[in-house]
């Protein structure tokens, strides 16, 4: 009725005349030891695939070998909006997250897990914070990525953000023993 359609059972809605948005689902809650960047990316890939989505998802984190700002493919950084899994726009494009202002989000727009739960409302995620390991421009923060996301010791630190603060890239340094959310981002679209 409103010119929109939904793709499969994923609940991602789009306007048929515009490119599909990149989606931004929440994932598991994990301490800083997520077995490294490759394992985090694999979890995003596998969960997307299990839900019938294109397996084009990677973890929304920086590490010792990757800056978060470069996770999304270059051709998609300015052209597609960043949405939740239901198509609600969170950012006009990927670059808008990394203006240096902390990636301000509207906390009234939910971020959904791959199985459709609102991470800000669901008790499965008691700490409404995410790991990101980045500064406000999406560049890795040396020694603030839980030793390449392989350590969950209380004395090791990681860069995080409380989603309730309204900032996706807030600059809280927290113990890697905390169980925070790992977000996933769709890095590109396949035809």
XYZ file of C-alpha atoms in Angstrom:
191
model
C 0.000 0.000 0.000
C 2.856 2.411 0.703
C 5.054 1.424 -2.245
C 7.270 -0.805 -0.147
C 7.846 -4.519 -0.272
C 9.507 -6.969 2.080
C 12.173 -9.381 0.977
C 11.536 -12.982 2.033
C 11.013 -13.633 5.715
C 13.816 -11.317 6.822
C 11.570 -8.318 7.394
C 13.900 -5.983 5.500
C 11.639 -3.597 3.648
C 12.676 -1.399 0.785
C 11.329 1.071 -1.721
C 11.313 -0.657 -5.102
C 12.776 2.430 -6.839
C 15.757 2.860 -4.500
C 18.754 0.655 -3.683
C 18.281 -1.762 -0.821
C 19.613 -0.431 2.480
C 22.488 -1.973 4.354
C 21.228 -3.499 7.569
C 22.688 -3.391 11.025
C 21.629 -6.317 13.258
C 22.706 -6.966 16.814
C 24.317 -10.271 17.578
C 25.433 -12.225 20.597
C 26.537 -10.857 23.927
C 30.169 -11.637 24.425
C 33.061 -10.768 26.681
C 36.095 -9.343 24.887
C 37.304 -12.836 23.982
C 35.352 -13.516 20.806
C 38.169 -15.704 19.443
C 39.430 -12.920 17.195
C 38.135 -10.845 14.316
C 37.834 -13.786 11.930
C 35.543 -15.655 14.336
C 33.394 -12.556 14.914
C 33.060 -12.083 11.150
C 32.207 -15.760 10.771
C 29.471 -15.514 13.428
C 27.914 -12.575 11.547
C 28.163 -14.426 8.234
C 26.640 -17.644 9.618
C 23.807 -15.968 11.525
C 22.804 -13.936 8.473
C 22.866 -17.031 6.291
C 20.818 -19.021 8.842
C 18.116 -16.324 8.740
C 17.915 -16.426 4.948
C 19.835 -13.185 4.435
C 22.707 -12.725 2.013
C 25.882 -13.753 3.863
C 27.431 -10.300 3.393
C 27.772 -9.416 7.081
C 30.869 -8.690 9.144
C 31.474 -7.654 12.740
C 31.207 -3.944 13.571
C 34.612 -3.806 15.302
C 38.155 -2.564 14.834
C 41.089 -4.812 15.632
C 44.865 -4.769 15.438
C 44.659 -5.279 11.651
C 41.438 -3.491 10.659
C 39.865 -0.084 11.153
C 36.089 -0.204 11.549
C 35.632 2.645 9.060
C 36.940 0.335 6.284
C 34.696 -2.702 6.942
C 32.067 -1.747 4.350
C 33.143 -2.036 0.711
C 34.196 1.351 -0.775
C 31.439 1.434 -3.408
C 28.740 1.184 -0.723
C 30.053 3.667 1.869
C 28.163 6.665 0.510
C 25.367 5.198 -1.595
C 23.211 3.157 0.790
C 21.492 4.072 4.061
C 22.301 2.085 7.202
C 19.136 0.539 8.627
C 17.986 -1.923 11.223
C 16.704 -5.285 9.954
C 13.209 -3.874 9.507
C 14.400 -1.078 7.231
C 14.260 1.845 9.685
C 17.056 4.263 8.763
C 19.733 4.736 11.426
C 22.254 6.664 9.285
C 21.996 8.209 5.814
C 25.107 6.222 4.811
C 28.152 4.440 6.241
C 30.337 7.559 6.283
C 27.784 9.429 8.437
C 28.673 7.187 11.387
C 32.305 8.365 11.402
C 31.985 12.170 11.471
C 33.864 12.340 14.778
C 30.684 13.030 16.749
C 30.337 9.468 18.070
C 27.769 8.164 15.601
C 24.640 9.675 17.164
C 21.661 7.310 16.950
C 17.988 7.765 17.694
C 17.465 5.442 20.681
C 13.778 5.151 19.752
C 14.738 3.230 16.591
C 15.413 -0.371 17.629
C 18.467 -2.380 16.667
C 17.348 -5.952 16.091
C 19.206 -9.209 16.460
C 19.159 -11.593 13.517
C 16.218 -13.406 15.127
C 14.192 -10.189 15.425
C 14.680 -9.215 19.089
C 15.190 -5.558 20.040
C 18.588 -5.479 21.767
C 17.645 -2.346 23.731
C 14.515 -3.951 25.191
C 15.288 -7.673 25.402
C 16.661 -8.917 28.766
C 19.023 -11.314 26.948
C 21.303 -8.263 26.647
C 21.301 -6.858 30.223
C 24.204 -4.489 29.478
C 23.089 -2.321 26.566
C 26.642 -1.712 25.382
C 28.571 -2.760 22.298
C 32.224 -3.537 21.701
C 33.792 -1.561 18.845
C 37.520 -0.997 19.584
C 37.474 2.320 17.699
C 37.757 6.045 18.140
C 34.890 8.299 17.042
C 36.184 8.264 13.451
C 36.232 4.457 13.244
C 39.988 4.052 13.559
C 41.365 1.321 15.815
C 42.372 2.363 19.319
C 45.702 0.724 20.099
C 45.467 -1.557 23.132
C 41.672 -1.094 23.394
C 40.470 -4.137 21.476
C 40.812 -6.854 24.136
C 44.142 -7.988 22.660
C 42.734 -8.546 19.164
C 39.423 -9.736 20.674
C 41.072 -12.793 22.225
C 41.094 -11.913 25.949
C 38.288 -11.530 28.490
C 40.446 -10.778 31.539
C 39.272 -8.080 33.949
C 42.566 -6.150 33.674
C 42.527 -5.900 29.856
C 40.531 -3.060 28.296
C 38.371 -2.607 25.210
C 36.669 0.399 23.630
C 32.885 0.268 23.884
C 29.737 2.350 23.765
C 26.489 2.300 25.694
C 23.626 2.221 23.187
C 21.434 4.049 25.710
C 23.810 7.038 25.471
C 22.611 7.670 21.929
C 26.104 7.122 20.513
C 27.166 4.142 18.459
C 30.836 5.069 18.850
C 30.824 6.397 22.396
C 34.264 6.303 23.972
C 33.992 4.148 27.076
C 37.036 2.059 27.977
C 35.806 -1.037 29.803
C 37.148 -4.306 31.144
C 37.120 -7.073 28.552
C 35.325 -9.292 31.075
C 32.061 -7.431 30.324
C 29.541 -9.240 28.120
C 28.677 -6.640 25.515
C 26.874 -6.829 22.200
C 28.721 -7.443 18.952
C 26.935 -5.694 16.090
C 27.079 -6.905 12.501
C 27.008 -4.740 9.393
C 26.101 -5.690 5.855
C 29.256 -4.823 3.901
C 27.906 -4.894 0.339
C 24.945 -5.879 -1.804
C 24.951 -8.750 -4.244
C 22.856 -8.567 -7.415
